[in-house]
Short mmCIF file of C-alpha atoms in Angstrom, two decimals:
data_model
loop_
_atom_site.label_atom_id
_atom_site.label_comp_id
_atom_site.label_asym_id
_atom_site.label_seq_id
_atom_site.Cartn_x
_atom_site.Cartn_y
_atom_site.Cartn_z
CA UNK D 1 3.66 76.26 98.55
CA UNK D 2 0.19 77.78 97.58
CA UNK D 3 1.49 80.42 100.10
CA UNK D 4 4.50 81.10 98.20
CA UNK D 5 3.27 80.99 94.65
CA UNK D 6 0.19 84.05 95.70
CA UNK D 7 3.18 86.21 97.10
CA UNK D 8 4.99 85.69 94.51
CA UNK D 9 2.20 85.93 91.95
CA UNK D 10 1.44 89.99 93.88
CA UNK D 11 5.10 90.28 93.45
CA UNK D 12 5.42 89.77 90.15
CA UNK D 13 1.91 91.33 88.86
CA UNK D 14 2.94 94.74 90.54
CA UNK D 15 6.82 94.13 89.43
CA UNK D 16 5.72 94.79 85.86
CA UNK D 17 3.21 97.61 86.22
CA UNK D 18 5.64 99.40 88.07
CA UNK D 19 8.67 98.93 85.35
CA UNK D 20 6.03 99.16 82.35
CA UNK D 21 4.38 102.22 83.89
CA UNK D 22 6.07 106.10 83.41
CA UNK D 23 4.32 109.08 84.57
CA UNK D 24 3.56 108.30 88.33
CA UNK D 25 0.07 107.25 89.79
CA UNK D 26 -2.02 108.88 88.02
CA UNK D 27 -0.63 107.29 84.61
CA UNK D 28 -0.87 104.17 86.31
CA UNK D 29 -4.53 103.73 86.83
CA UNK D 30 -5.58 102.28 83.38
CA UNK D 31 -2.79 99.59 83.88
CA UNK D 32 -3.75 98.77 87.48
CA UNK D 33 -7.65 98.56 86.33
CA UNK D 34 -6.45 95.95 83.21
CA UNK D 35 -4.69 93.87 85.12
CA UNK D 36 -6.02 93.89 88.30
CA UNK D 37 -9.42 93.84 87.80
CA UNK D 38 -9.78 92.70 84.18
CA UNK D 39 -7.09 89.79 83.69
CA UNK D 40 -6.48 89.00 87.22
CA UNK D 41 -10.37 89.65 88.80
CA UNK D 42 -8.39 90.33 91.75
CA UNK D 43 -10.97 93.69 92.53
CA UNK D 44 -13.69 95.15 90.80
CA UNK D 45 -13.68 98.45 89.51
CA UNK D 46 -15.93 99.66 92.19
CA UNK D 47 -13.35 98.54 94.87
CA UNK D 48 -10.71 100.46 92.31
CA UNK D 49 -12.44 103.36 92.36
CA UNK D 50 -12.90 103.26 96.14
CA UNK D 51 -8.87 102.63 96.57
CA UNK D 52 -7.80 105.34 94.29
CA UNK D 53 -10.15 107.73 96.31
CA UNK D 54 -8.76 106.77 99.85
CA UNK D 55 -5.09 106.77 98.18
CA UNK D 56 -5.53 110.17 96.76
CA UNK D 57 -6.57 111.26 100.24
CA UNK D 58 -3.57 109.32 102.03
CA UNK D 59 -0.38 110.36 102.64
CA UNK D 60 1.84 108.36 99.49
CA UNK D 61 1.43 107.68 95.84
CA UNK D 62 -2.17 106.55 95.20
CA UNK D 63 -0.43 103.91 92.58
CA UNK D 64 1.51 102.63 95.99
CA UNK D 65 -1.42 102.54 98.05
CA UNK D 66 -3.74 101.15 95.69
CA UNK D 67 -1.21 98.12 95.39
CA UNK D 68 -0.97 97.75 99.42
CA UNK D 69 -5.11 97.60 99.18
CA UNK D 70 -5.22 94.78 96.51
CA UNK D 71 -2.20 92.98 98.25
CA UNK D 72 -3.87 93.28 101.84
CA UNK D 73 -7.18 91.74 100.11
CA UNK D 74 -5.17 89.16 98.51
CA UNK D 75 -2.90 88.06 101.02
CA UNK D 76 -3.67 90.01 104.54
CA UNK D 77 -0.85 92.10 106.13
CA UNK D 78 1.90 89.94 104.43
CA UNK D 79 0.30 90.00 100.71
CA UNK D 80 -0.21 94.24 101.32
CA UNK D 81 3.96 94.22 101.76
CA UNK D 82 4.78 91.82 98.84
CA UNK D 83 2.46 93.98 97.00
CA UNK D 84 3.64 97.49 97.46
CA UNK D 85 7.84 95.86 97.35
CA UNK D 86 6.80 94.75 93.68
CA UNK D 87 5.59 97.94 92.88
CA UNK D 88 8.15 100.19 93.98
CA UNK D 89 11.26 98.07 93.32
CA UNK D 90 11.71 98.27 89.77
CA UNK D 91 11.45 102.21 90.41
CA UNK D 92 13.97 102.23 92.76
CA UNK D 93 16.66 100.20 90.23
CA UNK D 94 15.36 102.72 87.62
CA UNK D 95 15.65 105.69 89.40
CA UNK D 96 19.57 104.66 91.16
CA UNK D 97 20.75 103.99 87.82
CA UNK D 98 18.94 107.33 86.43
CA UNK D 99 20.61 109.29 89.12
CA UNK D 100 24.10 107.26 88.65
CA UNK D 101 23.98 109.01 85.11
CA UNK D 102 21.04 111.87 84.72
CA UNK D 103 24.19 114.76 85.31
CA UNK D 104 26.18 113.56 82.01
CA UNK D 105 23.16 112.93 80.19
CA UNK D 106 20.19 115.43 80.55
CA UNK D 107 20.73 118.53 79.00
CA UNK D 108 21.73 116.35 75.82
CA UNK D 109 18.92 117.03 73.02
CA UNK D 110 17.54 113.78 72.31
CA UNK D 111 16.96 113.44 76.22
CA UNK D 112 15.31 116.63 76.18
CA UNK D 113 12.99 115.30 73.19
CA UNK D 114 12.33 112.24 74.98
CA UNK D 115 11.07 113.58 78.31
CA UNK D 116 9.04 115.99 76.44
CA UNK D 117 7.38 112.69 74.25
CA UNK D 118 7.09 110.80 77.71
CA UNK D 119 4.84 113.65 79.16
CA UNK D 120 2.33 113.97 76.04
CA UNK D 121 2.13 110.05 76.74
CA UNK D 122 1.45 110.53 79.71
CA UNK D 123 -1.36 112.73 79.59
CA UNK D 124 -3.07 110.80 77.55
CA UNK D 125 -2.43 107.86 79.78
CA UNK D 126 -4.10 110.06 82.35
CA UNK D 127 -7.24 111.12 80.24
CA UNK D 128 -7.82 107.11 79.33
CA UNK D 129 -8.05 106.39 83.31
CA UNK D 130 -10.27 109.62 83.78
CA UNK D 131 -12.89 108.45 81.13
CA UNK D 132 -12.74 104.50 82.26
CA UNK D 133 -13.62 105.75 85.97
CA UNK D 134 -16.44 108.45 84.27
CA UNK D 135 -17.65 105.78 83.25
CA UNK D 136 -18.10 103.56 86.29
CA UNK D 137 -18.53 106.97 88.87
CA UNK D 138 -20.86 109.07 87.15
CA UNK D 139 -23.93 106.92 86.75
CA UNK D 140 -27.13 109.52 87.22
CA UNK D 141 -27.47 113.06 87.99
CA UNK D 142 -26.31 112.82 91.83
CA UNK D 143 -22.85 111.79 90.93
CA UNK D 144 -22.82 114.40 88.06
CA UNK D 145 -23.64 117.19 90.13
CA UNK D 146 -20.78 116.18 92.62
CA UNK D 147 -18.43 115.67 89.87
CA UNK D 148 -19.42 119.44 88.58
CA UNK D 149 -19.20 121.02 92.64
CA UNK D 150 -15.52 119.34 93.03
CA UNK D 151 -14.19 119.99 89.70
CA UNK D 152 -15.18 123.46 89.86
CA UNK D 153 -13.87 123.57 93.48
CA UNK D 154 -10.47 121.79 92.33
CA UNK D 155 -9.99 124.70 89.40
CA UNK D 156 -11.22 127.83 91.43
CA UNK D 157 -9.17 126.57 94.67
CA UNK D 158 -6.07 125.24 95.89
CA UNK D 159 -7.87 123.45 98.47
CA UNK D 160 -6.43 119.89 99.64
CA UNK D 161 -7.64 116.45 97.68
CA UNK D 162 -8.81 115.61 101.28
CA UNK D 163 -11.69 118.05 101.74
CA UNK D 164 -12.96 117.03 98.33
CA UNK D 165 -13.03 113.31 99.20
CA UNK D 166 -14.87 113.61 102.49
CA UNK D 167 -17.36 116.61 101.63
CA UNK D 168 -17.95 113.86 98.34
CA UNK D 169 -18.88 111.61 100.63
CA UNK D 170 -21.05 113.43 102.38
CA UNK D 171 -22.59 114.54 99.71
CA UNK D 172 -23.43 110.90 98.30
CA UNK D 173 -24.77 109.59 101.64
CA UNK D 174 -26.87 112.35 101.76
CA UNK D 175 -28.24 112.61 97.87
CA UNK D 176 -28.41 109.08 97.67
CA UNK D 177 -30.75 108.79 100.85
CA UNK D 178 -32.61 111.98 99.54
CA UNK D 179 -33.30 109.64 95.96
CA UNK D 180 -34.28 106.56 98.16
CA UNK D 181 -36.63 108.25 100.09
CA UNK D 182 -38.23 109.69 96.82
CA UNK D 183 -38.52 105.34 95.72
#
């Protein structure tokens, strides 16, 4: 029964960030760190952080892999399954019945409006999860000056997220070994 009641528990916890949550992944990061990690204590931010890195560098929606890592961790193979279903099903009832009727409906003003108030939302749903990981990722002048190379990287290139992930990795093993050695 205790079985039963986690998988449903993973079910249900990533049931209503995915029908609460508009704006893909990305939006959904300051949700997935409050529940997951501050009501449930199911991660801690630094394992967040680390999922949303792999997840951006994985093929599918970090938001969707994110949930597979916390349901894997929660309840192995099984728990990673229950955990990205509850996610992605209230999307896919959403998006059927959007589809059933988006034709009749969209070029309709107040739809227009709406959409156009759902994306300023969303960017500042976005800028909320940038400054709550700032805050746990850049912690000295190492991690600054990686945040500065791949920013300026990610503006003056079209260069896959991949290449940024792994040369930032890099980079940290190697300034971080360079700063213990200095100790």
């Amino acid at each position: 029964m205790d079985v039963l009641k986690k998988y449903l528990g993973l079910f249900w916890t990533f049931s209503k960030i995915g029908v609460t949550t508009f704006g893909g992944g990305y939006a959904m990061l300051p949700i997935l760190q409050r529940e997951i990690v501050e009501d449930k204590g199911w991660a801690t931010d630094e394992e967040l952080t680390d999922w949303y890195a792999i997840g951006q560098c994985t093929p599918g929606v970090i938001a969707v892999n994110t949930a597979t890592f916390v349901g894997q961790k929660r309840g192995g193979i099984a728990g990673g399954i229950v955990a990205t279903l509850g996610l992605v099903f209230p999307s896919l009832i959403i998006i059927m019945l959007i589809a059933a009727l988006i034709s009749s409906f969209a070029e309709l003003a107040a739809v227009r409006n709406a959409f156009a108030g759902i994306r300023v939302c969303v960017c500042v749903l976005v800028v909320n999860a940038v400054v709550k990981l700032w805050r746990k990722s850049i912690v000295d002048w190492a991690t600054f000056v990686v945040f500065l190379a791949v920013f300026a990287l990610s503006v003056f290139t079209s260069l896959s997220p991949i290449p940024f992930v792994v040369l930032s990795a890099l980079a940290g093993i190697v300034l971080k070994n360079l700063e213990a050695r200095r100790k």
